[in-house]
Short mmCIF file of C-alpha atoms in Angstrom, two decimals:
data_model
loop_
_atom_site.label_atom_id
_atom_site.label_comp_id
_atom_site.label_asym_id
_atom_site.label_seq_id
_atom_site.Cartn_x
_atom_site.Cartn_y
_atom_site.Cartn_z
CA MET A 1 -22.46 -3.05 36.30
CA THR A 2 -20.90 -2.04 33.80
CA GLY A 3 -20.41 -4.97 31.14
CA HIS A 4 -17.76 -4.72 29.72
CA THR A 5 -14.21 -6.78 32.15
CA ARG A 6 -11.06 -5.12 30.87
CA ASN A 7 -8.26 -7.25 31.02
CA GLU A 8 -5.05 -6.72 32.87
CA ASP A 9 -1.20 -7.02 32.69
CA ILE A 10 -0.34 -6.19 36.36
CA VAL A 11 -3.76 -4.84 39.06
CA ILE A 12 -0.81 -3.00 42.19
CA VAL A 13 -4.96 -4.01 44.92
CA GLY A 14 -2.62 0.36 47.19
CA GLY A 15 -1.00 3.42 45.70
CA GLY A 16 0.17 3.89 49.17
CA MET A 17 4.54 4.50 49.38
CA VAL A 18 5.40 0.83 48.65
CA GLY A 19 2.51 0.89 45.45
CA ALA A 20 3.07 3.28 44.39
CA ALA A 21 6.54 2.83 43.89
CA LEU A 22 6.01 -1.02 42.60
CA ALA A 23 3.66 0.54 39.62
CA SER A 24 6.23 3.03 38.62
CA GLY A 25 9.13 0.80 38.82
CA LEU A 26 7.41 -1.99 35.85
CA THR A 27 6.25 0.27 33.95
CA THR A 28 10.31 1.99 33.45
CA GLN A 29 10.43 -1.62 32.26
CA GLY A 30 7.77 -1.77 30.42
CA PHE A 31 4.85 -3.85 32.22
CA LYS A 32 1.24 -2.60 31.46
CA VAL A 33 0.01 -1.97 35.01
CA VAL A 34 -3.79 -0.48 37.00
CA VAL A 35 -3.21 0.70 40.45
CA LEU A 36 -6.62 0.49 42.75
CA GLU A 37 -6.33 3.14 45.70
CA GLN A 38 -9.31 3.26 48.38
CA GLN A 39 -8.26 7.52 48.48
CA ALA A 40 -5.42 9.43 45.93
CA PRO A 41 -3.27 11.38 48.08
CA ALA A 42 -4.24 15.17 48.89
CA GLU A 43 -1.69 17.57 47.63
CA PHE A 44 1.50 18.18 48.42
CA ASP A 45 0.82 22.07 51.01
CA PRO A 46 4.54 23.95 51.35
CA GLN A 47 2.42 25.61 54.67
CA SER A 48 1.59 22.31 56.23
CA ASN A 49 2.33 20.93 59.51
CA PRO A 50 5.05 17.91 59.11
CA ASP A 51 2.33 15.00 58.38
CA VAL A 52 2.12 13.34 61.97
CA ARG A 53 3.41 9.75 60.03
CA ILE A 54 7.55 10.15 59.11
CA SER A 55 9.36 7.37 57.62
CA ALA A 56 13.49 6.31 57.85
CA VAL A 57 14.59 6.12 54.63
CA SER A 58 18.00 4.21 54.33
CA ALA A 59 20.71 5.26 51.66
CA ALA A 60 19.03 1.92 49.68
CA SER A 61 15.73 3.28 49.53
CA VAL A 62 16.91 7.00 47.98
CA ASP A 63 18.96 5.14 45.73
CA LEU A 64 15.60 3.65 44.60
CA LEU A 65 13.67 6.57 43.92
CA LYS A 66 16.58 7.69 42.67
CA GLN A 67 16.54 5.43 39.89
CA LEU A 68 12.80 5.77 40.53
CA GLU A 69 13.00 10.33 39.09
CA VAL A 70 11.22 10.75 42.43
CA TRP A 71 13.40 11.47 44.45
CA PRO A 72 14.73 15.33 43.46
CA ARG A 73 10.12 15.83 43.91
CA VAL A 74 10.78 14.36 47.00
CA GLN A 75 14.37 17.00 48.27
CA GLN A 76 12.06 19.36 46.73
CA MET A 77 9.13 19.29 49.20
CA ARG A 78 10.03 18.10 52.47
CA ALA A 79 13.22 15.27 53.32
CA THR A 80 15.28 16.14 56.45
CA PRO A 81 19.11 14.47 56.23
CA TYR A 82 20.42 12.39 59.76
CA ARG A 83 24.17 12.02 60.00
CA ARG A 84 24.50 10.07 63.91
CA LEU A 85 21.95 7.99 65.23
CA GLU A 86 22.67 7.08 69.26
CA THR A 87 21.07 5.26 71.05
CA TRP A 88 21.32 3.77 75.15
CA GLU A 89 19.15 3.39 78.44
CA TRP A 90 22.34 4.26 80.81
CA GLN A 91 23.90 7.41 79.70
CA THR A 92 27.92 5.37 80.49
CA ALA A 93 26.23 2.95 78.08
CA GLN A 94 25.62 4.48 74.90
CA VAL A 95 26.04 3.61 71.69
CA GLY A 96 26.24 6.00 68.19
CA PHE A 97 26.58 6.28 64.68
CA ASP A 98 28.00 7.51 62.29
CA ALA A 99 27.79 8.37 57.96
CA GLN A 100 30.91 9.69 57.91
CA SER A 101 32.63 6.17 59.53
CA LEU A 102 30.18 5.15 56.58
CA GLY A 103 31.86 7.49 53.71
CA LEU A 104 28.40 8.68 53.51
CA PRO A 105 26.72 12.19 53.29
CA GLU A 106 24.02 10.39 55.29
CA LEU A 107 23.04 8.14 56.66
CA GLY A 108 19.42 8.48 55.21
CA PHE A 109 15.83 10.84 55.47
CA MET A 110 13.47 11.77 57.60
CA VAL A 111 10.58 11.68 55.14
CA GLU A 112 7.21 12.43 55.91
CA ASN A 113 4.83 9.48 54.59
CA SER A 114 2.34 11.69 52.92
CA VAL A 115 5.56 13.38 51.06
CA LEU A 116 5.93 10.01 50.11
CA GLN A 117 3.28 8.86 48.39
CA SER A 118 2.52 13.00 46.96
CA SER A 119 6.76 12.44 44.86
CA LEU A 120 5.34 8.98 43.75
CA TRP A 121 1.61 10.22 42.52
CA GLN A 122 3.28 12.97 40.99
CA ARG A 123 5.34 10.74 38.52
CA LEU A 124 2.84 8.03 37.23
CA ALA A 125 0.47 10.56 36.58
CA GLN A 126 4.23 11.54 34.00
CA GLN A 127 3.68 7.57 33.06
CA ASP A 128 0.97 5.25 30.95
CA VAL A 129 -0.14 3.93 34.75
CA SER A 130 -3.99 3.38 34.78
CA LEU A 131 -5.15 5.15 38.53
CA ILE A 132 -8.53 4.50 39.61
CA ALA A 133 -8.83 6.39 42.80
CA PRO A 134 -11.05 5.60 44.61
CA ALA A 135 -11.79 1.74 43.73
CA ARG A 136 -12.29 -0.58 47.02
CA LEU A 137 -11.69 -4.15 46.11
CA GLN A 138 -14.53 -6.29 46.84
CA ASP A 139 -13.99 -9.80 45.57
CA LEU A 140 -11.10 -11.65 44.42
CA GLN A 141 -11.37 -14.71 42.32
CA PRO A 142 -8.31 -17.36 40.31
CA CYS A 143 -10.10 -17.37 36.30
CA ASN A 144 -7.73 -19.34 33.80
CA GLY A 145 -4.37 -18.92 35.05
CA GLY A 146 -5.06 -14.78 36.13
CA TRP A 147 -7.09 -13.16 38.57
CA ARG A 148 -10.74 -11.66 38.64
CA LEU A 149 -11.35 -8.87 40.45
CA ARG A 150 -14.07 -7.18 41.48
CA LEU A 151 -14.70 -3.89 42.36
CA GLU A 152 -17.80 -2.18 44.70
CA SER A 153 -18.62 0.08 41.73
CA GLY A 154 -19.38 -3.50 40.02
CA GLU A 155 -16.36 -2.85 37.33
CA GLU A 156 -14.63 -6.33 36.82
CA MET A 157 -11.14 -6.85 35.22
CA ILE A 158 -9.69 -10.07 34.83
CA ALA A 159 -5.30 -9.77 35.44
CA ARG A 160 -2.78 -11.80 34.59
CA MET A 161 -1.23 -10.85 38.05
CA VAL A 162 -2.41 -8.98 41.61
CA VAL A 163 0.31 -7.34 43.79
CA GLY A 164 -1.33 -7.02 47.36
CA ALA A 165 0.21 -3.48 48.51
CA ASP A 166 -2.79 -2.97 50.61
CA GLY A 167 -0.97 -2.80 53.65
CA ALA A 168 -0.74 -4.45 57.41
CA ASN A 169 -5.22 -5.43 57.00
CA SER A 170 -4.39 -6.43 53.47
CA GLN A 171 -7.68 -7.39 51.72
CA VAL A 172 -5.07 -9.38 48.77
CA ARG A 173 -4.02 -11.59 50.97
CA GLN A 174 -7.53 -12.20 53.31
CA LEU A 175 -9.17 -13.39 50.22
CA ALA A 176 -6.53 -15.04 48.53
CA GLY A 177 -6.74 -17.47 51.74
CA MET A 178 -3.23 -16.74 52.47
CA GLY A 179 -2.17 -17.38 56.07
CA ILE A 180 -0.19 -15.71 58.64
CA HIS A 181 1.77 -15.39 61.74
CA GLY A 182 1.58 -12.91 64.03
CA TRP A 183 0.79 -11.65 67.17
CA ASN A 184 0.44 -8.63 69.18
CA TYR A 185 2.87 -6.72 72.17
CA ALA A 186 1.97 -5.49 74.91
CA GLN A 187 3.08 -2.48 73.59
CA ALA A 188 2.00 0.50 71.74
CA CYS A 189 3.58 3.67 70.13
CA MET A 190 2.65 7.44 69.79
CA LEU A 191 3.91 9.37 67.04
CA ILE A 192 3.94 14.04 68.30
CA SER A 193 5.13 16.53 65.95
CA VAL A 194 6.86 18.66 67.94
CA ARG A 195 7.79 22.51 67.38
CA CYS A 196 11.73 22.92 68.40
CA ASP A 197 12.90 26.26 70.42
CA ARG A 198 16.38 25.35 68.75
CA ASP A 199 17.53 23.90 65.37
CA ALA A 200 16.24 19.91 65.47
CA GLY A 201 19.50 18.43 63.73
CA ASP A 202 20.84 15.87 61.95
CA CYS A 203 20.95 13.39 65.54
CA THR A 204 18.01 10.86 65.49
CA TRP A 205 18.18 9.43 68.65
CA GLN A 206 16.59 6.83 70.84
CA GLN A 207 16.30 6.55 75.09
CA PHE A 208 15.35 2.78 76.50
CA THR A 209 13.19 3.15 79.74
CA PRO A 210 11.64 0.80 82.29
CA ASP A 211 8.53 1.82 80.15
CA GLY A 212 9.76 1.24 77.08
CA PRO A 213 11.60 3.10 73.70
CA ARG A 214 11.39 7.28 73.53
CA ALA A 215 12.67 8.51 70.23
CA PHE A 216 13.92 11.62 68.32
CA LEU A 217 13.16 11.92 64.57
CA PRO A 218 14.55 14.91 63.84
CA LEU A 219 12.66 17.30 60.55
CA SER A 220 13.18 20.44 58.92
CA ASP A 221 12.20 24.14 59.91
CA GLY A 222 12.59 24.19 63.64
CA TRP A 223 9.84 20.76 63.52
CA ALA A 224 10.76 16.99 65.00
CA SER A 225 8.84 14.13 65.85
CA LEU A 226 8.36 12.26 69.33
CA VAL A 227 7.67 8.34 69.52
CA TRP A 228 6.86 7.05 72.27
CA TYR A 229 6.44 3.62 72.91
CA ASP A 230 4.32 2.40 76.65
CA SER A 231 1.26 0.88 77.53
CA PRO A 232 -1.29 0.89 75.48
CA ALA A 233 -3.35 1.85 78.90
CA ARG A 234 -0.67 4.41 78.94
CA ILE A 235 -1.02 5.55 75.20
CA ARG A 236 -4.68 6.45 75.29
CA GLN A 237 -4.17 7.91 77.91
CA LEU A 238 -2.01 10.43 76.82
CA GLN A 239 -3.62 10.33 73.63
CA ALA A 240 -6.70 11.96 75.84
CA MET A 241 -4.65 14.99 76.82
CA SER A 242 -4.36 18.74 75.77
CA MET A 243 -1.60 19.98 74.02
CA GLN A 244 -1.05 21.52 77.05
CA GLN A 245 -0.75 18.48 79.09
CA LEU A 246 0.72 16.29 76.91
CA GLU A 247 3.86 19.28 76.58
CA GLN A 248 3.56 18.59 80.76
CA GLU A 249 4.07 14.88 79.71
CA ILE A 250 7.07 15.63 78.02
CA ILE A 251 9.26 17.00 80.15
CA LYS A 252 9.07 14.56 82.71
CA HIS A 253 9.27 11.84 80.57
CA PHE A 254 11.73 12.47 77.61
CA PRO A 255 16.03 13.03 78.47
CA ALA A 256 17.11 16.56 79.77
CA ARG A 257 18.43 16.58 75.65
CA LEU A 258 15.46 17.28 73.81
CA GLY A 259 15.17 20.97 74.97
CA HIS A 260 11.75 22.67 74.65
CA VAL A 261 9.70 21.61 72.73
CA LYS A 262 5.55 22.61 72.15
CA PRO A 263 3.65 19.51 70.60
CA VAL A 264 1.27 19.95 67.48
CA THR A 265 -0.09 17.29 66.63
CA ALA A 266 -0.26 13.00 68.07
CA GLY A 267 -1.52 9.77 66.61
CA SER A 268 -1.90 6.41 68.09
CA PHE A 269 -1.35 3.22 67.51
CA PRO A 270 -0.85 -0.56 68.36
CA LEU A 271 2.73 -2.70 67.85
CA VAL A 272 1.38 -5.78 66.01
CA ARG A 273 3.66 -8.75 64.19
CA ARG A 274 2.53 -10.43 61.20
CA HIS A 275 4.36 -12.56 58.83
CA ALA A 276 2.72 -13.77 55.55
CA ILE A 277 3.26 -18.53 55.63
CA ARG A 278 3.67 -17.31 51.81
CA TYR A 279 4.26 -14.29 50.06
CA VAL A 280 3.51 -15.39 46.14
CA LEU A 281 0.37 -17.78 44.92
CA PRO A 282 0.95 -18.11 41.18
CA GLY A 283 -0.17 -15.20 39.75
CA LEU A 284 -0.51 -13.03 43.00
CA ALA A 285 2.61 -11.65 45.12
CA LEU A 286 2.05 -9.52 49.08
CA VAL A 287 4.45 -6.76 49.22
CA GLY A 288 5.94 -4.13 52.46
CA ASP A 289 3.22 -3.93 55.54
CA ALA A 290 1.03 -6.71 53.22
CA ALA A 291 3.75 -9.14 53.75
CA HIS A 292 4.99 -8.75 57.35
CA THR A 293 5.30 -6.01 59.95
CA ILE A 294 7.69 -4.95 61.48
CA ASN A 295 8.04 -3.47 65.01
CA PRO A 296 9.10 0.33 63.88
CA LEU A 297 11.62 0.73 66.52
CA ALA A 298 14.42 1.56 63.37
CA GLY A 299 11.32 3.38 61.63
CA GLN A 300 12.97 0.28 58.96
CA GLY A 301 8.90 -0.78 56.94
CA VAL A 302 8.98 1.36 54.20
CA ASN A 303 12.83 -0.30 53.21
CA LEU A 304 11.58 -3.96 54.07
CA GLY A 305 8.73 -2.40 51.54
CA TYR A 306 11.52 -0.68 48.95
CA ARG A 307 13.63 -4.52 49.21
CA ASP A 308 10.12 -6.25 47.94
CA VAL A 309 9.69 -3.75 45.38
CA ASP A 310 13.75 -4.09 44.45
CA ALA A 311 13.60 -7.51 44.75
CA LEU A 312 9.98 -7.85 42.60
CA ILE A 313 10.48 -6.34 39.38
CA ASN A 314 14.02 -7.88 39.05
CA THR A 315 12.93 -10.86 39.13
CA LEU A 316 9.70 -10.51 36.87
CA THR A 317 11.55 -8.16 33.85
CA ALA A 318 14.58 -10.71 34.08
CA ALA A 319 11.87 -13.79 33.85
CA ARG A 320 9.95 -11.82 30.96
CA ASP A 321 13.97 -11.12 29.31
CA LYS A 322 14.41 -15.11 29.14
CA ALA A 323 10.98 -15.60 27.67
CA GLU A 324 9.25 -16.91 31.14
CA ASP A 325 5.71 -17.24 32.20
CA TRP A 326 6.65 -14.26 34.18
CA ALA A 327 3.47 -14.12 36.32
CA SER A 328 3.93 -17.92 36.81
CA ALA A 329 4.41 -19.75 40.93
CA GLY A 330 7.92 -21.00 39.48
CA VAL A 331 9.05 -17.12 38.80
CA LEU A 332 7.51 -15.99 41.57
CA ARG A 333 8.24 -17.77 44.06
CA ARG A 334 11.83 -16.46 43.08
CA TYR A 335 10.84 -13.71 45.13
CA GLN A 336 10.13 -14.80 48.08
CA ARG A 337 13.30 -16.67 48.90
CA GLN A 338 15.23 -13.28 47.89
CA ARG A 339 12.89 -11.33 50.79
CA GLN A 340 11.99 -14.36 52.70
CA THR A 341 14.31 -14.71 54.87
CA ASP A 342 15.83 -11.03 54.99
CA ASN A 343 12.85 -9.67 56.40
CA MET A 344 12.20 -11.92 59.01
CA LEU A 345 15.96 -11.24 59.38
CA MET A 346 14.94 -7.47 60.02
CA GLN A 347 11.50 -8.45 62.89
CA SER A 348 13.31 -11.10 64.19
CA GLY A 349 16.61 -9.17 65.33
CA MET A 350 14.24 -5.77 66.18
CA ASP A 351 12.37 -8.51 68.11
CA LEU A 352 15.54 -9.31 70.22
CA PHE A 353 16.13 -5.95 70.55
CA TYR A 354 12.97 -5.18 72.13
CA PHE A 355 12.54 -7.78 73.76
CA ALA A 356 15.72 -7.49 75.58
CA PHE A 357 15.17 -3.97 76.50
CA SER A 358 11.68 -3.92 77.91
CA ASN A 359 12.43 -7.02 80.14
CA PRO A 360 13.05 -5.15 83.23
CA SER A 361 15.41 -8.24 84.83
CA ALA A 362 18.39 -6.35 86.55
CA PRO A 363 20.65 -8.73 85.60
CA LEU A 364 19.86 -8.36 81.92
CA ARG A 365 19.41 -4.81 82.09
CA VAL A 366 23.01 -5.33 83.39
CA MET A 367 24.29 -7.36 80.21
CA ARG A 368 22.27 -5.40 77.25
CA ASN A 369 24.11 -1.89 79.30
CA LEU A 370 27.89 -4.05 78.56
CA GLY A 371 26.43 -5.47 74.93
CA LEU A 372 25.54 -1.63 74.72
CA MET A 373 28.93 -0.55 76.28
CA VAL A 374 30.86 -4.11 73.47
CA ALA A 375 28.95 -2.34 70.28
CA GLU A 376 31.00 0.83 71.41
CA ARG A 377 33.86 0.01 71.05
CA SER A 378 33.40 -2.97 68.37
CA GLY A 379 34.32 -0.34 65.32
CA VAL A 380 34.28 -3.31 62.74
CA LEU A 381 30.97 -5.12 64.30
CA LYS A 382 29.28 -1.92 64.24
CA ARG A 383 29.99 -0.56 60.96
CA GLN A 384 29.04 -4.03 59.19
CA ALA A 385 24.98 -3.92 61.58
CA LEU A 386 24.22 -0.24 60.56
CA ARG A 387 25.21 -1.19 56.90
CA TYR A 388 23.18 -3.78 56.68
CA ALA A 389 20.68 -1.98 58.28
CA LEU A 390 21.03 1.06 56.21
CA GLY A 391 20.87 -1.95 52.65
CA LEU A 392 24.07 -1.86 51.31
#
């Protein structure tokens, strides 16, 4: 064990897409930041197949990444704009959103999670950030108004503030004793990287079926990502298939507009909803999936994480500029007030959508399809819903 205990301003546990963005933003504002990450991301290889994990990065998230000087790197790697979004259950009740109706060049970009993390780490390497990887947190205890962190390596540090950006199973949240509300959805989700027989275009779409949604996310160079929701048993069955067998299942269960695709890689995960009962303690805050996980129906998870990042940077900077104790419970509760309601609203909206479309009842099917028809025709409401989802 090292005899020396480091004293730090802010220690961010987790250097993924959200933690790395927070580290970059706080460093730009003059805070001294340490990032602990279990594994440094691999170098981006332009010849590689796309990562199976994709995020639909909204216009507001792109703005944040531009401020952090990260967005040009993302575009140099891989990012695919999408300009239309369509959803339907019955073909006659289709709702379409397009960028033009909002006066935007695009609704957002499909970006691989690994590309986001890689770009952010390239940026952090140019900044005055202390990156410790591999690093695993072993213990976390309150100490003199801050927190003492002990790593598995035996190294210890005392931080004025700790941020848990360590994902849905956040160790920071558990070690700090912060409770969560949550449940498992009755469905699991499979992500499939596919090669298309034609250009994937710039429209992302989603069809609701009695077994769960089927979605299409366009990527560049003839690639796309398919999202398949179904019962956990059915997803396990699909996961066990060869790519050839999976191809036959895709033909059977995806709409004809998909055209011919060849699956290349697939991954699956259970759907779990979690929401931390509180986001903050004195000298401690949770961001991204550590604070809230959302049904990935609309690919909004990373965008909520980036809204957290934006709010926390603004809260801490404003408090410091007024000579307040920026790590105090009072200051951090401002961040919690700002973010908790918005995240709950988005979670509940996705749940409402999910449960409404998962119910096989015939009257409800008629109601929800009538609802989609009404939504398609109510221009102003439709635009407002889209603006909210895009964080505008």
